[in-house]
Every structure is written in structure tokens, then in C-alpha cells.
Amino acid sequence: ALDDASVQRALARSAAEIDAVELLLARAATRADAEPTAPQAVAVNRRDAAVAVELLVEAVERLFRTGGAHVRDDAGEIQRAWRDVHTVAAHGALRLDASAGAFAVSVASADRAPAGSGTVPAQARQR
């Protein structure tokens, strides 16, 4: 019930995480649309997409646990979201381990690149 403080906290946190995912993915889309697309931007986008999926899984899991037995109904929205998010999260390209190495290499190479070489600025890499 929405008058329960723990339910309110779970809802607020999950909603904020979902909003953060939207911001991460919007920023990734902006980077992807930029020309030329630098390898460092690709690495940052892969990192952001993987973190976005992790945040979504956590948010949906929290809602699923908080919702009680009725949310497990096959026709329910939270059950559908749970299935969808876990299906997306199962994709190998969206696992943080798969993108972390490329991101680390891009950070190291950007730090060694001369100014104006088209690399991702430090503040963009760290966001």
C-alpha cells in the first residue's frame, strides 16, 4: 500500500533510478549522433548502457519485491517489466564486464592523446 513508508521509499528510489537511466541513455544517444563518433565515445556509451541496465534491474527487482504476491500475476505490468528488463540484461553486450575493459582502455588512451585530437574530454568520460 502506498501509505507504507517502506513502499514509498522503494517507489521513490526506483523512480529516481529509472529517471537516471533515461538521462544516461539520452546522453548516449547525443554522443552517438555526433560526427565523427570517436572510439572513446563508443566506449563511454557502452559503459553507460551497461550501467543503465544494472540500474533498471535493481529498480524493477525492488518494485517486484515490494509489490507483494499480486505483482507476480502473469498479466501484471510489474511482472512484464521484470521479464523485459531481465531479457535485456541477459544480452552479453549490455553487461558491465563486457564494456569495462574497453572503457578503461579509452580512458588511458585519451589521457595520452594530444590536445584537440578528438578524444572524449575528461569531464565527459567521468560522468
Short mmCIF file of C-alpha atoms in Angstrom, two decimals:
data_model
loop_
_atom_site.label_atom_id
_atom_site.label_comp_id
_atom_site.label_asym_id
_atom_site.label_seq_id
_atom_site.Cartn_x
_atom_site.Cartn_y
_atom_site.Cartn_z
CA ALA A 1 0.00 0.00 0.00
CA LEU A 2 1.24 3.44 -0.87
CA ASP A 3 0.76 4.63 2.72
CA ASP A 4 3.54 2.29 3.91
CA ALA A 5 6.87 4.15 4.36
CA SER A 6 8.94 1.25 3.02
CA VAL A 7 6.78 1.07 -0.12
CA GLN A 8 7.09 4.84 -0.56
CA ARG A 9 10.88 4.60 -0.23
CA ALA A 10 11.08 1.72 -2.72
CA LEU A 11 8.88 3.59 -5.19
CA ALA A 12 10.84 6.84 -4.84
CA ARG A 13 14.22 5.15 -5.23
CA SER A 14 13.13 3.04 -8.18
CA ALA A 15 11.55 6.04 -9.93
CA ALA A 16 14.76 8.06 -9.43
CA GLU A 17 16.88 5.21 -10.82
CA ILE A 18 14.61 4.94 -13.85
CA ASP A 19 14.93 8.71 -14.38
CA ALA A 20 18.73 8.37 -14.13
CA VAL A 21 18.62 5.64 -16.79
CA GLU A 22 16.70 7.96 -19.08
CA LEU A 23 19.36 10.65 -18.63
CA LEU A 24 22.21 8.19 -19.26
CA LEU A 25 20.60 6.88 -22.43
CA ALA A 26 19.66 10.35 -23.72
CA ARG A 27 23.25 11.47 -23.28
CA ALA A 28 24.47 8.31 -25.01
CA ALA A 29 22.13 9.00 -27.93
CA THR A 30 23.50 12.54 -28.23
CA ARG A 31 27.06 11.19 -28.29
CA ALA A 32 26.11 8.54 -30.85
CA ASP A 33 24.60 11.19 -33.13
CA ALA A 34 27.75 13.34 -33.03
CA GLU A 35 30.07 13.24 -36.01
CA PRO A 36 32.59 11.79 -36.05
CA THR A 37 31.91 9.17 -33.42
CA ALA A 38 35.19 8.74 -31.58
CA PRO A 39 36.16 5.32 -30.19
CA GLN A 40 36.18 6.85 -26.72
CA ALA A 41 32.57 7.99 -27.14
CA VAL A 42 31.61 4.45 -28.14
CA ALA A 43 33.33 3.09 -25.03
CA VAL A 44 31.53 5.60 -22.80
CA ASN A 45 28.21 4.73 -24.44
CA ARG A 46 28.77 1.02 -23.89
CA ARG A 47 29.61 1.72 -20.24
CA ASP A 48 26.55 3.92 -19.78
CA ALA A 49 24.23 1.38 -21.43
CA ALA A 50 25.55 -1.40 -19.18
CA VAL A 51 25.13 0.72 -16.05
CA ALA A 52 21.66 1.75 -17.22
CA VAL A 53 20.63 -1.89 -17.47
CA GLU A 54 22.01 -2.61 -14.00
CA LEU A 55 20.03 0.32 -12.58
CA LEU A 56 16.86 -0.87 -14.31
CA VAL A 57 17.26 -4.38 -12.98
CA GLU A 58 17.74 -3.05 -9.45
CA ALA A 59 14.73 -0.73 -9.73
CA VAL A 60 12.41 -3.39 -11.13
CA GLU A 61 13.65 -6.00 -8.63
CA ARG A 62 12.92 -3.59 -5.77
CA LEU A 63 9.41 -2.91 -7.07
CA PHE A 64 8.83 -6.61 -7.63
CA ARG A 65 9.88 -7.48 -4.07
CA THR A 66 7.90 -4.62 -2.57
CA GLY A 67 4.74 -5.26 -4.55
CA GLY A 68 3.75 -8.48 -2.83
CA ALA A 69 2.30 -11.64 -4.30
CA HIS A 70 -0.17 -9.94 -6.66
CA VAL A 71 2.62 -8.42 -8.79
CA ARG A 72 3.65 -11.92 -9.84
CA ASP A 73 0.47 -12.25 -11.88
CA ASP A 74 1.49 -13.01 -15.47
CA ALA A 75 -0.73 -10.21 -16.77
CA GLY A 76 0.64 -7.58 -14.38
CA GLU A 77 2.73 -4.62 -15.52
CA ILE A 78 5.50 -5.19 -12.98
CA GLN A 79 5.76 -8.86 -13.98
CA ARG A 80 6.05 -7.80 -17.65
CA ALA A 81 8.65 -5.16 -16.78
CA TRP A 82 10.56 -7.74 -14.72
CA ARG A 83 10.63 -10.16 -17.66
CA ASP A 84 11.55 -7.44 -20.18
CA VAL A 85 14.36 -5.99 -18.08
CA HIS A 86 15.84 -9.39 -17.33
CA THR A 87 15.67 -10.33 -21.01
CA VAL A 88 17.55 -7.16 -21.98
CA ALA A 89 20.04 -7.59 -19.12
CA ALA A 90 20.87 -11.09 -20.36
CA HIS A 91 22.36 -9.68 -23.57
CA GLY A 92 26.14 -10.00 -23.40
CA ALA A 93 26.80 -6.56 -24.88
CA LEU A 94 24.92 -4.94 -22.00
CA ARG A 95 26.99 -6.47 -19.24
CA LEU A 96 29.36 -4.08 -17.50
CA ASP A 97 32.18 -6.63 -17.58
CA ALA A 98 31.99 -6.61 -21.38
CA SER A 99 32.35 -2.83 -21.62
CA ALA A 100 34.59 -2.06 -18.63
CA GLY A 101 37.80 -3.12 -20.37
CA ALA A 102 37.10 -1.02 -23.47
CA PHE A 103 36.22 1.95 -21.25
CA ALA A 104 39.45 1.62 -19.25
CA VAL A 105 41.49 1.46 -22.46
CA SER A 106 39.69 4.55 -23.81
CA VAL A 107 40.42 6.48 -20.62
CA ALA A 108 44.09 5.54 -20.78
CA SER A 109 44.41 6.39 -24.48
CA ALA A 110 42.53 9.70 -24.07
CA ASP A 111 44.86 10.70 -21.26
CA ARG A 112 47.84 10.13 -23.58
CA ALA A 113 46.29 11.85 -26.63
CA PRO A 114 47.43 15.34 -27.61
CA ALA A 115 45.01 18.22 -27.04
CA GLY A 116 42.49 18.65 -29.85
CA SER A 117 42.85 15.06 -31.05
CA GLY A 118 39.11 14.38 -30.93
CA THR A 119 39.13 12.32 -27.75
CA VAL A 120 36.40 12.47 -25.16
CA PRO A 121 37.14 15.26 -22.65
CA ALA A 122 37.93 14.10 -19.13
CA GLN A 123 34.71 15.53 -17.67
CA ALA A 124 32.62 13.63 -20.25
CA ARG A 125 34.42 10.36 -19.56
CA GLN A 126 33.87 10.62 -15.83
CA ARG A 127 30.15 11.45 -15.92
#
